[in-house]
């Protein structure tokens, strides 16, 4: 394709070489060249972006993969988007395979919903559309004031199961917590396999604090309001007496595996694998219950801290993730980590958006719970 006449450009907003690999694969599939730009950090760690070619009147796609230095990657994306906006680009579309801060999408205590803040920042910087993959919560799309295409990696992971796992017909799909059961059920139904769910006190899910309150709330041994203390030190007269019902504390049952995994291949599916402690604990439980092989399937392989070492020393046989996040260093540390390339669907999404074609083809046979 002639880049000059294609009507769009593809840029990478990453300053590190490792993070540009996905962008190169996407542009190769599209038959275009990667846009000419320089992204770097000043000596004082400020981000600087220089666009080296005209983008006036063009549709621009910015591919931004998120490395370990999340905040720097966000600033690179924001600064590049604003630079393209002030250079009179017609449309600026962000291709962000892994959307950062996606776990901070619910209020907790006196915290904040950072996903909504980031969505507002991207809109203010000039983005008009986003292509992402497997958002941690699909409701995050509602934080944006512009269209969001949330692609799915499940077809690629399912294909890997069918082609690379011997005797996968003897496998069972496992949800490592009840909150992951819907995703696991979607995989199980498409593969025509059984489903198992791990439930119990060993699982400490983020959803326990998702409503922003402790459970149970503090119960005061009083039947009336004690009044409010005024700045002067005096107390305001109490409200009429009220009596709140006693709140029962949550107590998780002993660890249980709902479903028979004995003599089976256990495949745990999730969207993100970062802190692998829960996955390692789940693998040990499944081994105790008789599973003879254990695979982990996840879209985003963040694999932070000492995750490669923990995986290597665990009962897990293989961890399969996509290349939405660069993890070549982790693969060198742990040969159990395998990668599935999803550049094909990202390139096709770019082509369809530019040509004004329907995106429905990319979501065929995809369920709401996937």
PDB file of N, CA and C in Angstrom, residues 157 268-273 279 296-301 319-322:
ATOM      1  N   UNK A 157      -6.778 -17.873  21.815  1.00  0.00           N
ATOM      2  CA  UNK A 157      -6.439 -18.773  22.911  1.00  0.00           C
ATOM      3  C   UNK A 157      -7.134 -20.123  22.744  1.00  0.00           C
ATOM      4  N   UNK A 268      -6.960 -23.117  33.400  1.00  0.00           N
ATOM      5  CA  UNK A 268      -7.469 -21.941  34.113  1.00  0.00           C
ATOM      6  C   UNK A 268      -7.460 -20.760  33.151  1.00  0.00           C
ATOM      7  N   UNK A 269      -8.594 -20.075  33.014  1.00  0.00           N
ATOM      8  CA  UNK A 269      -8.686 -18.933  32.100  1.00  0.00           C
ATOM      9  C   UNK A 269      -8.958 -17.658  32.892  1.00  0.00           C
ATOM     10  N   UNK A 270      -8.343 -16.577  32.444  1.00  0.00           N
ATOM     11  CA  UNK A 270      -8.548 -15.264  33.064  1.00  0.00           C
ATOM     12  C   UNK A 270      -8.154 -14.203  32.051  1.00  0.00           C
ATOM     13  N   UNK A 271      -8.372 -12.931  32.405  1.00  0.00           N
ATOM     14  CA  UNK A 271      -8.023 -11.852  31.477  1.00  0.00           C
ATOM     15  C   UNK A 271      -6.623 -11.305  31.730  1.00  0.00           C
ATOM     16  N   UNK A 272      -6.198 -11.264  33.009  1.00  0.00           N
ATOM     17  CA  UNK A 272      -4.901 -10.690  33.365  1.00  0.00           C
ATOM     18  C   UNK A 272      -4.172 -11.653  34.291  1.00  0.00           C
ATOM     19  N   UNK A 273      -2.894 -11.858  34.040  1.00  0.00           N
ATOM     20  CA  UNK A 273      -2.048 -12.582  34.987  1.00  0.00           C
ATOM     21  C   UNK A 273      -0.885 -11.663  35.346  1.00  0.00           C
ATOM     22  N   UNK A 279      -2.787 -17.894  41.137  1.00  0.00           N
ATOM     23  CA  UNK A 279      -2.702 -18.965  40.132  1.00  0.00           C
ATOM     24  C   UNK A 279      -1.876 -20.143  40.651  1.00  0.00           C
ATOM     25  N   UNK A 296      -2.422 -22.278  32.199  1.00  0.00           N
ATOM     26  CA  UNK A 296      -3.018 -20.964  32.477  1.00  0.00           C
ATOM     27  C   UNK A 296      -3.170 -20.241  31.148  1.00  0.00           C
ATOM     28  N   UNK A 297      -4.380 -19.740  30.880  1.00  0.00           N
ATOM     29  CA  UNK A 297      -4.643 -18.964  29.662  1.00  0.00           C
ATOM     30  C   UNK A 297      -5.089 -17.559  30.056  1.00  0.00           C
ATOM     31  N   UNK A 298      -4.378 -16.554  29.603  1.00  0.00           N
ATOM     32  CA  UNK A 298      -4.750 -15.174  29.924  1.00  0.00           C
ATOM     33  C   UNK A 298      -4.423 -14.272  28.746  1.00  0.00           C
ATOM     34  N   UNK A 299      -5.183 -13.195  28.620  1.00  0.00           N
ATOM     35  CA  UNK A 299      -4.943 -12.249  27.523  1.00  0.00           C
ATOM     36  C   UNK A 299      -3.706 -11.405  27.774  1.00  0.00           C
ATOM     37  N   UNK A 300      -3.637 -10.808  28.956  1.00  0.00           N
ATOM     38  CA  UNK A 300      -2.574  -9.847  29.257  1.00  0.00           C
ATOM     39  C   UNK A 300      -1.588 -10.458  30.260  1.00  0.00           C
ATOM     40  N   UNK A 301      -0.373 -10.697  29.817  1.00  0.00           N
ATOM     41  CA  UNK A 301       0.645 -11.270  30.687  1.00  0.00           C
ATOM     42  C   UNK A 301       1.552 -10.198  31.264  1.00  0.00           C
ATOM     43  N   UNK A 319       2.049 -21.449  30.853  1.00  0.00           N
ATOM     44  CA  UNK A 319       1.298 -20.190  30.923  1.00  0.00           C
ATOM     45  C   UNK A 319       1.253 -19.609  29.517  1.00  0.00           C
ATOM     46  N   UNK A 320       0.059 -19.424  28.982  1.00  0.00           N
ATOM     47  CA  UNK A 320      -0.113 -18.924  27.616  1.00  0.00           C
ATOM     48  C   UNK A 320      -0.751 -17.544  27.672  1.00  0.00           C
ATOM     49  N   UNK A 321      -0.060 -16.548  27.136  1.00  0.00           N
ATOM     50  CA  UNK A 321      -0.560 -15.179  27.105  1.00  0.00           C
ATOM     51  C   UNK A 321      -0.386 -14.615  25.696  1.00  0.00           C
ATOM     52  N   UNK A 322      -1.047 -13.513  25.412  1.00  0.00           N
ATOM     53  CA  UNK A 322      -0.900 -12.864  24.111  1.00  0.00           C
ATOM     54  C   UNK A 322       0.195 -11.800  24.193  1.00  0.00           C
TER      55      UNK A 322
END
